[in-house]
CSV table of C-alpha atoms and ligand atoms in Angstrom, one decimal:
chain,number,residue,atom,x,y,z
A,176,MET,CA,-17.4,5.3,17.4
A,177,ALA,CA,-16.2,2.3,19.4
A,178,GLU,CA,-18.6,-0.4,20.3
A,179,PRO,CA,-18.2,-3.5,22.4
A,180,GLY,CA,-18.2,-7.0,20.7
A,181,ARG,CA,-19.6,-9.9,22.7
A,182,VAL,CA,-18.3,-8.7,26.0
A,183,ALA,CA,-18.3,-11.4,28.6
A,184,LYS,CA,-19.4,-10.4,32.1
A,185,GLY,CA,-17.0,-8.1,34.0
A,186,ALA,CA,-14.3,-5.9,32.7
A,187,ALA,CA,-11.6,-8.5,33.3
A,188,GLU,CA,-13.3,-11.0,31.1
A,189,PRO,CA,-12.1,-11.4,27.5
A,190,VAL,CA,-14.1,-9.9,24.6
A,191,LEU,CA,-15.2,-12.7,22.4
A,192,ALA,CA,-15.7,-12.5,18.6
A,193,ASP,CA,-15.7,-14.6,15.4
A,194,ALA,CA,-12.6,-12.8,14.1
A,195,ILE,CA,-10.1,-10.2,15.4
A,196,VAL,CA,-8.4,-7.7,13.1
A,197,VAL,CA,-5.3,-5.9,14.5
A,198,GLY,CA,-4.6,-2.5,13.1
A,199,ALA,CA,-7.1,-0.1,11.4
A,200,GLY,CA,-5.1,1.1,8.4
A,201,PRO,CA,-6.6,0.4,4.9
A,202,GLY,CA,-5.9,-3.3,5.2
A,203,GLY,CA,-7.4,-3.7,8.7
A,204,SER,CA,-10.5,-1.6,8.1
A,205,ALA,CA,-11.1,-3.3,4.7
A,206,ALA,CA,-10.8,-6.7,6.3
A,207,ALA,CA,-13.1,-5.8,9.1
A,208,ARG,CA,-15.8,-4.5,6.7
A,209,HIS,CA,-15.5,-7.5,4.4
A,210,LEU,CA,-15.8,-9.8,7.4
A,211,ALA,CA,-18.8,-8.0,8.8
A,212,ASP,CA,-20.4,-8.1,5.3
A,213,ARG,CA,-20.0,-11.8,5.4
A,214,GLY,CA,-21.9,-12.0,8.6
A,215,LEU,CA,-19.1,-12.4,11.2
A,216,ASP,CA,-18.9,-10.7,14.5
A,217,VAL,CA,-15.6,-8.9,14.2
A,218,VAL,CA,-13.5,-6.6,16.4
A,219,LEU,CA,-11.0,-4.2,15.0
A,220,LEU,CA,-8.2,-3.1,17.3
A,221,GLU,CA,-6.3,0.1,16.7
A,222,LYS,CA,-3.5,1.5,18.9
A,223,THR,CA,-4.1,5.2,17.9
A,224,ARG,CA,-7.2,7.4,17.9
A,225,PHE,CA,-8.7,8.6,14.6
A,226,PRO,CA,-8.2,10.9,12.9
A,227,ARG,CA,-4.5,10.4,12.9
A,228,GLU,CA,-1.7,11.0,10.4
A,229,LYS,CA,0.1,8.2,8.5
A,230,VAL,CA,3.3,8.9,6.6
A,231,CYS,CA,2.2,8.3,3.0
A,232,GLY,CA,2.1,9.8,-0.5
A,233,ASP,CA,-1.7,9.8,-0.3
A,234,GLY,CA,-2.0,8.6,-3.9
A,235,LEU,CA,-4.4,5.9,-5.1
A,236,THR,CA,-4.1,4.2,-8.5
A,237,PRO,CA,-7.1,2.6,-10.2
A,238,ARG,CA,-6.2,-0.6,-8.5
A,239,ALA,CA,-6.8,1.0,-5.1
A,240,THR,CA,-9.9,2.8,-6.4
A,241,ARG,CA,-11.3,-0.6,-7.5
A,242,GLN,CA,-11.0,-1.8,-3.9
A,243,LEU,CA,-12.9,1.2,-2.6
A,244,ILE,CA,-15.7,0.6,-5.1
A,245,ARG,CA,-15.8,-3.1,-4.0
A,246,LEU,CA,-16.3,-1.8,-0.4
A,247,GLY,CA,-19.2,0.3,-1.5
A,248,ILE,CA,-17.5,3.6,-0.9
A,249,ASP,CA,-18.7,6.6,-2.9
A,250,THR,CA,-15.6,8.0,-4.7
A,251,SER,CA,-17.2,11.1,-6.2
A,252,ALA,CA,-15.8,14.6,-6.0
A,253,GLU,CA,-18.9,15.6,-3.9
A,254,SER,CA,-17.7,13.1,-1.3
A,255,GLY,CA,-14.3,14.8,-1.0
A,256,TRP,CA,-12.2,12.8,-3.5
A,257,LEU,CA,-9.8,14.4,-5.9
A,258,ARG,CA,-9.6,12.2,-9.1
A,259,ASN,CA,-6.6,11.8,-11.3
A,260,LYS,CA,-6.3,10.8,-14.9
A,261,GLY,CA,-2.9,9.1,-14.9
A,262,LEU,CA,0.8,9.7,-14.4
A,263,ARG,CA,2.9,12.6,-15.6
A,264,ILE,CA,6.4,11.3,-15.9
A,265,TYR,CA,9.6,13.3,-15.7
A,266,GLY,CA,12.9,11.8,-16.6
A,267,GLY,CA,15.4,11.0,-19.3
A,268,GLY,CA,16.1,14.6,-20.3
A,269,THR,CA,12.9,14.7,-22.3
A,270,ASP,CA,9.9,16.9,-21.6
A,271,PRO,CA,7.5,15.5,-19.1
A,272,PHE,CA,4.7,13.5,-20.7
A,273,GLU,CA,1.4,12.2,-19.5
A,274,MET,CA,0.3,8.5,-19.5
A,275,PRO,CA,-3.5,8.2,-18.9
A,276,TRP,CA,-4.6,5.3,-16.8
A,277,PRO,CA,-5.5,2.5,-19.2
A,278,GLU,CA,-9.1,1.9,-20.2
A,279,LEU,CA,-9.8,-1.6,-18.9
A,280,THR,CA,-12.7,-3.9,-18.0
A,281,ASP,CA,-11.2,-5.0,-14.6
A,282,PHE,CA,-10.3,-1.5,-13.3
A,283,PRO,CA,-11.7,2.0,-13.4
A,284,SER,CA,-9.8,4.5,-15.5
A,285,TYR,CA,-9.2,7.0,-12.7
A,286,GLY,CA,-7.2,7.2,-9.5
A,287,LEU,CA,-7.8,9.3,-6.4
A,288,VAL,CA,-6.0,11.4,-3.8
A,289,ARG,CA,-7.0,11.8,-0.2
A,290,PRO,CA,-4.9,12.7,2.9
A,291,ARG,CA,-4.4,9.5,5.0
A,292,ALA,CA,-5.6,11.4,8.1
A,293,ASP,CA,-9.0,11.5,6.5
A,294,PHE,CA,-8.8,8.4,4.4
A,295,ASP,CA,-8.1,6.0,7.2
A,296,ASP,CA,-10.7,7.6,9.4
A,297,LEU,CA,-13.3,7.2,6.6
A,298,LEU,CA,-12.4,3.5,6.1
A,299,ALA,CA,-12.6,2.7,9.9
A,300,LYS,CA,-16.0,4.4,10.0
A,301,HIS,CA,-17.1,2.4,7.0
A,302,ALA,CA,-16.1,-0.8,8.9
A,303,VAL,CA,-18.1,0.3,11.9
A,304,ALA,CA,-21.1,1.2,9.7
A,305,GLY,CA,-21.0,-2.4,8.4
A,306,GLY,CA,-21.1,-3.8,12.0
A,307,ALA,CA,-17.4,-4.1,13.0
A,308,HIS,CA,-16.6,-3.2,16.7
A,309,LEU,CA,-13.8,-0.7,16.6
A,310,TYR,CA,-11.6,-0.3,19.7
A,311,MET,CA,-9.2,2.7,19.4
A,312,GLU,CA,-6.3,3.4,21.7
A,313,THR,CA,-6.0,-0.4,22.0
A,314,ALA,CA,-2.4,-1.5,21.4
A,315,VAL,CA,-2.0,-5.2,20.8
A,316,THR,CA,1.0,-6.6,22.6
A,317,GLY,CA,1.0,-10.2,21.4
A,318,PRO,CA,-0.8,-13.4,20.5
A,319,ILE,CA,-2.6,-15.7,23.0
A,320,LEU,CA,-1.6,-19.2,21.9
A,321,ASP,CA,-3.5,-22.4,22.7
A,322,GLU,CA,-1.0,-24.6,24.6
A,323,ARG,CA,-2.2,-27.8,23.0
A,324,THR,CA,-2.4,-26.7,19.3
A,325,ASP,CA,0.0,-23.7,19.3
A,326,ARG,CA,-2.6,-21.8,17.3
A,327,ILE,CA,-3.5,-18.2,17.9
A,328,VAL,CA,-6.8,-17.9,19.8
A,329,GLY,CA,-6.7,-14.2,20.7
A,330,VAL,CA,-4.6,-11.2,21.5
A,331,THR,CA,-3.5,-9.3,24.6
A,332,THR,CA,-3.4,-5.5,24.8
A,333,LYS,CA,-1.2,-3.0,26.5
A,334,ASP,CA,-3.9,-2.1,29.0
A,335,GLY,CA,-4.2,-5.7,30.1
A,336,ARG,CA,-7.4,-6.7,28.1
A,337,GLU,CA,-7.9,-9.9,26.2
A,338,PHE,CA,-9.7,-10.4,22.9
A,339,ARG,CA,-10.5,-13.9,21.8
A,340,ALA,CA,-11.4,-15.4,18.4
A,341,PRO,CA,-10.4,-18.5,16.4
A,342,PHE,CA,-9.2,-16.3,13.4
A,343,VAL,CA,-6.9,-13.3,13.7
A,344,VAL,CA,-5.9,-10.9,10.9
A,345,ALA,CA,-2.5,-9.1,11.4
A,346,ALA,CA,-2.9,-5.7,9.7
A,347,ASP,CA,-0.6,-3.8,12.0
A,348,GLY,CA,1.6,-2.4,9.3
A,349,ASN,CA,5.3,-2.6,8.9
A,350,SER,CA,5.9,-3.0,12.7
A,351,ALA,CA,4.5,-6.5,12.2
A,352,ARG,CA,4.4,-7.0,15.9
A,353,LEU,CA,1.8,-9.8,15.8
A,354,ALA,CA,3.6,-11.7,13.1
A,355,ILE,CA,6.8,-11.4,15.0
A,356,GLY,CA,5.0,-12.6,18.1
A,357,MET,CA,4.0,-15.7,16.2
A,358,GLY,CA,7.6,-16.3,15.2
A,359,ILE,CA,7.3,-15.1,11.6
A,360,GLN,CA,10.6,-13.4,10.6
A,361,ARG,CA,11.5,-10.9,7.9
A,362,ARG,CA,13.0,-12.3,4.7
A,363,PRO,CA,16.2,-10.4,4.0
A,364,ASP,CA,16.1,-11.6,0.4
A,365,ARG,CA,13.2,-9.3,-0.3
A,366,PRO,CA,13.5,-5.7,-1.5
A,367,MET,CA,12.8,-2.9,1.0
A,368,GLY,CA,12.3,0.8,0.4
A,369,VAL,CA,12.4,3.9,2.5
A,370,ALA,CA,10.3,6.9,1.6
A,371,VAL,CA,10.0,10.4,3.0
A,372,ARG,CA,7.4,13.1,2.4
A,373,THR,CA,6.1,16.5,3.4
A,374,TYR,CA,3.4,19.0,2.4
A,375,TYR,CA,3.8,22.4,0.7
A,376,ARG,CA,1.2,25.0,-0.1
A,377,SER,CA,1.3,25.2,-3.9
A,378,PRO,CA,-0.7,26.5,-6.8
A,379,ARG,CA,-0.3,22.9,-8.3
A,380,HIS,CA,-2.6,21.5,-5.6
A,381,ASP,CA,-5.4,20.6,-8.0
A,382,ASP,CA,-3.3,18.8,-10.6
A,383,GLU,CA,-5.3,16.1,-12.4
A,384,TRP,CA,-2.2,14.0,-12.8
A,385,LEU,CA,-0.1,12.1,-10.3
A,386,GLU,CA,3.4,13.3,-11.0
A,387,SER,CA,6.3,10.8,-10.9
A,388,TRP,CA,10.0,11.8,-11.2
A,389,LEU,CA,12.1,8.9,-12.4
A,390,GLU,CA,15.3,11.0,-12.1
A,391,LEU,CA,16.2,13.5,-9.4
A,392,TRP,CA,18.9,16.1,-10.2
A,393,ASP,CA,20.4,18.5,-7.7
A,394,GLY,CA,20.7,21.2,-10.5
A,395,ALA,CA,20.0,21.4,-14.2
A,396,PRO,CA,19.1,18.0,-15.7
A,397,ASN,CA,22.1,16.2,-17.3
A,398,GLN,CA,24.4,19.0,-16.1
A,399,SER,CA,24.4,18.3,-12.3
A,400,SER,CA,24.5,15.3,-10.1
A,401,LEU,CA,21.9,12.5,-10.4
A,402,LEU,CA,20.5,11.9,-6.9
A,403,PRO,CA,19.5,8.4,-5.9
A,404,GLY,CA,15.8,7.6,-5.6
A,405,TYR,CA,12.5,8.5,-7.3
A,406,GLY,CA,10.2,11.4,-6.5
A,407,TRP,CA,6.5,12.3,-6.6
A,408,ILE,CA,4.4,15.4,-6.5
A,409,PHE,CA,0.7,14.7,-5.7
A,410,GLY,CA,-1.8,17.6,-5.6
A,411,MET,CA,-4.1,17.2,-2.6
A,412,GLY,CA,-6.8,19.6,-3.9
A,413,ASP,CA,-6.8,21.5,-0.7
A,414,GLY,CA,-4.2,24.1,-1.5
A,415,THR,CA,-1.3,21.7,-0.8
A,416,CYS,CA,0.9,19.1,-2.5
A,417,ASN,CA,2.3,15.9,-1.0
A,418,VAL,CA,5.9,15.8,-2.1
A,419,GLY,CA,8.3,13.0,-1.4
A,420,LEU,CA,10.9,10.5,-2.6
A,421,GLY,CA,11.7,6.9,-2.1
A,422,ILE,CA,14.9,4.8,-2.3
A,423,LEU,CA,15.2,1.1,-2.7
A,424,ASN,CA,17.7,-1.0,-0.8
A,425,THR,CA,19.1,-2.2,-4.1
A,426,SER,CA,20.5,1.4,-4.5
A,427,PRO,CA,24.1,1.9,-3.3
A,428,ALA,CA,22.9,5.0,-1.4
A,429,PHE,CA,20.4,3.1,0.7
A,430,GLY,CA,20.9,3.8,4.4
A,431,LYS,CA,23.9,6.0,3.7
A,432,VAL,CA,22.2,9.3,2.8
A,433,ASP,CA,20.2,11.9,4.6
A,434,TYR,CA,16.8,11.4,2.9
A,435,LYS,CA,15.4,14.7,4.2
A,436,ASP,CA,18.4,16.6,2.8
A,437,LEU,CA,18.0,14.7,-0.5
A,438,LEU,CA,14.3,15.8,-0.8
A,439,LEU,CA,15.2,19.4,-0.1
A,440,ARG,CA,18.1,19.4,-2.7
A,441,TRP,CA,15.8,18.0,-5.3
A,442,LEU,CA,13.0,20.5,-4.5
A,443,ALA,CA,15.5,23.4,-4.5
A,444,ASN,CA,15.7,22.9,-8.3
A,445,THR,CA,12.1,22.9,-9.1
A,446,PRO,CA,10.5,26.0,-10.6
A,447,PRO,CA,10.0,28.7,-7.8
A,448,GLU,CA,6.4,29.3,-8.9
A,449,TRP,CA,5.5,25.8,-7.8
A,450,GLY,CA,6.2,26.9,-4.2
A,451,PHE,CA,8.6,24.1,-3.1
A,452,THR,CA,11.7,26.3,-2.9
A,453,ASP,CA,10.3,28.5,-0.2
A,454,PRO,CA,10.5,27.0,3.3
A,455,ALA,CA,7.6,29.2,4.4
A,456,ASN,CA,5.3,27.1,2.2
A,457,GLN,CA,6.2,23.9,3.9
A,458,ILE,CA,3.5,22.4,6.2
A,459,GLY,CA,4.8,20.0,8.9
A,460,THR,CA,8.1,18.3,8.9
A,461,VAL,CA,9.7,15.8,6.5
A,462,GLN,CA,8.7,12.3,7.8
A,463,GLY,CA,9.6,8.9,6.6
A,464,ALA,CA,8.8,5.2,6.9
A,465,ALA,CA,9.8,1.8,5.4
A,466,LEU,CA,8.2,0.2,2.4
A,467,PRO,CA,8.3,-3.6,2.9
A,468,MET,CA,8.0,-5.3,-0.5
A,469,ALA,CA,7.3,-8.6,-2.3
A,470,PHE,CA,6.1,-10.6,0.7
A,471,ASN,CA,9.0,-9.9,3.0
A,472,ARG,CA,7.3,-11.8,5.8
A,473,GLN,CA,6.2,-15.4,5.2
A,474,PRO,CA,4.3,-17.6,5.7
A,475,ILE,CA,1.4,-15.2,5.2
A,476,TYR,CA,-0.9,-17.8,6.8
A,477,THR,CA,0.0,-19.8,9.9
A,478,ARG,CA,-1.9,-21.4,12.8
A,479,GLY,CA,-5.0,-19.1,12.7
A,480,LEU,CA,-3.1,-15.9,11.8
A,481,LEU,CA,-3.4,-14.2,8.4
A,482,LEU,CA,-1.0,-11.4,7.4
A,483,VAL,CA,-2.5,-8.6,5.4
A,484,GLY,CA,-0.8,-5.5,3.7
A,485,ASP,CA,2.4,-4.1,5.1
A,486,ALA,CA,2.4,-6.7,8.0
A,487,GLY,CA,3.2,-9.3,5.3
A,488,GLY,CA,5.4,-6.9,3.3
A,489,MET,CA,3.0,-6.6,0.4
A,490,VAL,CA,4.1,-3.3,-1.1
A,491,ASN,CA,4.4,-3.5,-4.9
A,492,PRO,CA,8.2,-3.5,-5.7
A,493,PHE,CA,7.5,-2.0,-9.1
A,494,ASN,CA,6.0,1.3,-7.9
A,495,GLY,CA,6.0,1.5,-4.1
A,496,GLU,CA,2.2,1.3,-3.9
A,497,GLY,CA,0.9,-0.4,-0.8
A,498,ILE,CA,-2.7,0.7,-0.2
A,499,ALA,CA,-4.3,-1.3,-3.0
A,500,TYR,CA,-2.5,-4.5,-2.0
A,501,ALA,CA,-3.4,-4.1,1.7
A,502,MET,CA,-7.1,-3.8,0.7
A,503,GLU,CA,-6.9,-6.5,-1.8
A,504,THR,CA,-5.3,-9.0,0.5
A,505,ALA,CA,-7.8,-7.9,3.2
A,506,GLU,CA,-10.6,-9.1,0.9
A,507,LEU,CA,-8.9,-12.4,0.2
A,508,ALA,CA,-8.3,-12.9,3.9
A,509,ALA,CA,-12.0,-12.2,4.7
A,510,ASP,CA,-13.1,-14.7,2.0
A,511,ALA,CA,-10.9,-17.4,3.6
A,512,ILE,CA,-12.0,-16.6,7.2
A,513,ALA,CA,-15.7,-16.5,6.3
A,514,GLU,CA,-15.3,-19.9,4.5
A,515,ALA,CA,-13.5,-21.3,7.6
A,516,HIS,CA,-16.1,-19.9,10.0
A,517,TYR,CA,-19.1,-21.4,8.2
A,518,ARG,CA,-17.3,-24.8,7.7
A,519,GLY,CA,-16.7,-24.8,11.5
A,520,ALA,CA,-13.7,-23.3,13.3
A,521,GLY,CA,-11.2,-26.1,14.3
A,522,THR,CA,-12.3,-28.5,11.6
A,523,THR,CA,-9.9,-29.9,8.9
A,524,SER,CA,-12.1,-28.3,6.3
A,525,ALA,CA,-11.8,-24.9,7.9
A,526,GLU,CA,-8.1,-25.2,8.0
A,527,ARG,CA,-8.0,-26.0,4.3
A,528,ALA,CA,-10.0,-22.8,3.6
A,529,LEU,CA,-7.5,-20.7,5.7
A,530,ALA,CA,-4.5,-22.2,3.9
A,531,GLY,CA,-6.3,-21.2,0.7
A,532,TYR,CA,-5.6,-17.6,1.6
A,533,GLU,CA,-1.9,-17.9,1.0
A,534,ALA,CA,-2.6,-19.8,-2.2
A,535,ALA,CA,-5.0,-17.1,-3.4
A,536,VAL,CA,-2.6,-14.2,-2.6
A,537,LYS,CA,0.3,-16.0,-4.3
A,538,ALA,CA,-1.8,-16.8,-7.4
A,539,GLU,CA,-2.8,-13.2,-7.7
A,540,LEU,CA,0.5,-11.5,-6.9
A,541,GLY,CA,3.3,-14.1,-6.5
A,542,GLY,CA,4.6,-14.1,-10.1
A,543,TYR,CA,4.2,-10.4,-10.4
A,544,TYR,CA,6.2,-9.7,-7.2
A,545,ARG,CA,8.9,-12.1,-8.4
A,546,LEU,CA,9.3,-10.0,-11.5
A,547,GLY,CA,9.3,-6.9,-9.3
A,548,THR,CA,12.3,-8.2,-7.3
A,549,ILE,CA,14.3,-8.6,-10.5
A,550,PHE,CA,13.2,-5.1,-11.6
A,551,VAL,CA,14.3,-3.4,-8.4
A,552,LYS,CA,17.8,-5.0,-8.7
A,553,LEU,CA,18.1,-3.5,-12.2
A,554,ILE,CA,16.9,0.0,-11.4
A,555,GLY,CA,18.6,0.3,-8.0
A,556,HIS,CA,21.5,1.9,-9.6
A,557,PRO,CA,20.9,5.5,-10.8
A,558,LYS,CA,23.0,5.0,-13.9
A,559,ILE,CA,21.0,2.0,-15.1
A,560,MET,CA,17.8,4.0,-14.4
A,561,HIS,CA,19.2,6.8,-16.4
A,562,LEU,CA,19.9,4.5,-19.4
A,563,CYS,CA,16.3,3.1,-19.1
A,564,THR,CA,14.8,6.6,-19.0
A,565,THR,CA,17.0,8.0,-21.8
A,566,TYR,CA,16.3,5.2,-24.3
A,567,GLY,CA,12.9,4.0,-23.0
A,568,LEU,CA,10.9,7.1,-22.3
A,569,PRO,CA,10.8,8.5,-25.8
A,570,ARG,CA,9.3,5.2,-27.1
A,571,LYS,CA,5.6,5.7,-26.5
A,572,THR,CA,4.4,2.1,-27.1
A,573,LEU,CA,7.1,0.7,-24.8
A,574,MET,CA,6.1,3.3,-22.2
A,575,ARG,CA,2.4,2.2,-22.4
A,576,PHE,CA,3.6,-1.3,-21.7
A,577,VAL,CA,5.8,-0.3,-18.9
A,578,HIS,CA,3.0,1.9,-17.4
A,579,LYS,CA,0.7,-1.1,-17.3
A,580,LEU,CA,3.3,-3.4,-15.9
A,581,LEU,CA,4.5,-0.9,-13.2
A,582,ALA,CA,0.9,-0.1,-12.0
A,583,ASN,CA,-0.2,-3.7,-12.4
A,584,LEU,CA,-3.2,-2.8,-14.5
A,585,THR,CA,-4.2,-5.4,-17.1
A,586,ASP,CA,-7.4,-7.2,-17.9
A,587,LYS,CA,-7.2,-10.8,-16.9
A,588,ARG,CA,-9.6,-11.9,-19.7
A,589,ASP,CA,-9.8,-10.5,-23.3
A,590,GLY,CA,-7.1,-8.0,-22.7
A,591,ASP,CA,-5.0,-6.4,-25.5
A,592,VAL,CA,-1.6,-7.8,-26.6
A,593,MET,CA,0.2,-6.0,-23.8
A,594,ASP,CA,-2.2,-7.4,-21.2
A,595,ARG,CA,-1.7,-10.9,-22.5
A,596,VAL,CA,2.1,-10.5,-22.5
A,597,ILE,CA,2.2,-9.2,-19.0
A,598,ASN,CA,-0.3,-11.8,-17.7
A,599,ALA,CA,1.8,-14.6,-19.4
A,600,MET,CA,5.0,-13.2,-17.8
A,601,THR,CA,3.5,-13.1,-14.3
A,602,ARG,CA,2.0,-16.6,-14.8
A,603,ILE,CA,5.3,-18.2,-15.8
A,604,ALA,CA,7.4,-16.5,-13.1
A,605,PRO,CA,7.6,-18.6,-9.9
A,606,SER,CA,5.9,-17.0,-6.9
A,607,ALA,CA,7.8,-14.6,-4.7
B,158,FAD,C1,6.4,8.0,2.6
B,158,FAD,C2,5.5,7.0,2.1
B,158,FAD,C3,4.7,7.2,1.0
B,158,FAD,C4,3.8,6.2,0.5
B,158,FAD,N1,3.0,6.6,-0.5
B,158,FAD,C5,2.0,5.7,-0.9
B,158,FAD,C6,1.1,6.1,-1.9
B,158,FAD,O1,1.1,7.2,-2.4
B,158,FAD,N2,0.2,5.1,-2.3
B,158,FAD,C7,0.1,3.9,-1.8
B,158,FAD,O2,-0.7,3.1,-2.2
B,158,FAD,N3,1.0,3.5,-0.8
B,158,FAD,C8,2.0,4.4,-0.4
B,158,FAD,N4,2.8,4.0,0.7
B,158,FAD,C9,2.7,2.7,1.3
B,158,FAD,C10,1.4,2.7,2.2
B,158,FAD,O3,1.5,3.8,3.1
B,158,FAD,C11,1.3,1.4,3.0
B,158,FAD,O4,1.6,0.3,2.1
B,158,FAD,C12,-0.1,1.2,3.5
B,158,FAD,O5,-0.4,2.1,4.5
B,158,FAD,C13,-0.3,-0.2,4.2
B,158,FAD,O6,-1.5,-0.3,4.8
B,158,FAD,P1,-1.7,-1.3,6.0
B,158,FAD,O7,-3.2,-1.3,6.4
B,158,FAD,O8,-1.1,-2.6,5.7
B,158,FAD,O9,-0.8,-0.7,7.2
B,158,FAD,P2,-0.8,0.7,7.9
B,158,FAD,O10,-1.4,1.7,7.0
B,158,FAD,O11,0.6,0.9,8.4
B,158,FAD,O12,-1.8,0.5,9.1
B,158,FAD,C14,-1.4,-0.2,10.2
B,158,FAD,C15,-2.3,0.2,11.4
B,158,FAD,O13,-2.1,-0.7,12.5
B,158,FAD,C16,-2.0,0.1,13.7
B,158,FAD,N5,-1.1,-0.6,14.6
B,158,FAD,C17,0.2,-0.9,14.5
B,158,FAD,N6,0.6,-1.6,15.6
B,158,FAD,C18,-0.5,-1.9,16.3
B,158,FAD,C19,-0.7,-2.6,17.5
B,158,FAD,N7,0.3,-3.2,18.1
B,158,FAD,N8,-1.9,-2.7,18.0
B,158,FAD,C20,-3.0,-2.1,17.4
B,158,FAD,N9,-2.8,-1.4,16.2
B,158,FAD,C21,-1.6,-1.3,15.7
B,158,FAD,C22,-1.3,1.4,13.2
B,158,FAD,O14,-1.6,2.5,14.1
B,158,FAD,C23,-2.1,1.6,11.9
B,158,FAD,O15,-3.3,2.3,12.0
B,158,FAD,C24,3.7,5.0,1.1
B,158,FAD,C25,4.6,4.7,2.2
B,158,FAD,C26,5.4,5.7,2.7
B,158,FAD,C27,6.3,5.4,3.9
């Protein structure tokens, strides 16, 4: 599916484009499609070859679903999507209960599930269908900097090629190689998570709810040890479930426990009929990766480079969701680049438009992520989490509020009282 951009004569010549996007995960492919839709000639560079796996829970909230709809992707069951109605929450010693996604003007009231191997391939194809030029097996090694201005004017690749454009989107995920190449360092004051997951054959595969476990016990609840971290069980609709857990670096256990062992200890105490206690049902190994949160790399715009998604540490600290935010920041980045392109690359006016990217992202998510950094400090300790779940979960109105807050699902205009309180809190909080 790869196609050349404006290839200058001869293989050794650089490929020229209006914009370069590095990394074809959800952030990169969304950015490429939005840029192509805005009339730019865009190249999308991806180090792997699709379809490929990505360690993930494969769960999409209504916030991520909205981004798919904005891209013009058909999210019907006939197109291979499994819809979910909301969250089923376990914790606090009470029976599990179900929290439907809220009915809102700004978001659909359903989420989705799709294996990343399939999801990322689909998004990359969607970018190509819109006119982006995808280069697979093209690992970017670093930025090409203009000696005079110190701005990024292109990238080099492992196989010795050059791609040149006045605007570059770094969507290369948590490795953030390009951002590091531009001297952007990780902020240690931002929360970081680690999550592991695997797949099991299970009769629960077509569950209509995303299941979230706020407490993990290694035996009977309240009579055994409380394990650190939070778990999930997401039915994939294909005979399997994606099962995993995450731990925040605010937890005393972070970096000191065997996460794989933790996952298996938790699952060993789930009902046998679910299928997670029998190793014969496991498909593939337990794999893990980092969850960089709350803008852990800044600035997110500098000298022609815009950071999108995990490359800028944009995972939501409240719930570990990263796909929606990668796609959302991708759209904002495409808006800023298109504006700069049509104002004229290199002009002061174009630079103003590019700087507007950082302002737009912070206006949308800055206050919310600031609150998230406070939240993760509080819940990092299992005992505090236990207190919250014990006294909070039985209170349905409080839980509806928490549900909206954690999933970042409110109406910006004409919302209900909860929406207005959450929106006010995020407006007042200084940006992360
Ligand atoms: C175990 C686990 C479970 C998770 N579960 C969920 C979930 O259920 N829902 C959710 O919303 N989020 C979840 N997340 C977070 C989510 O996976 C990420 O936030 C999301 O993938 C970020 O998208 P991205 O496009 O920014 O980066 P990525 O998805 O990481 O994509 C980056 C792309 O860049 C490519 N790349 C990297 N380096 C280079 C290079 N040098 N040159 C060219 N290409 C390069 C990579 O191959 C990759 O294709 C989970 C994370 C983990 C670890």
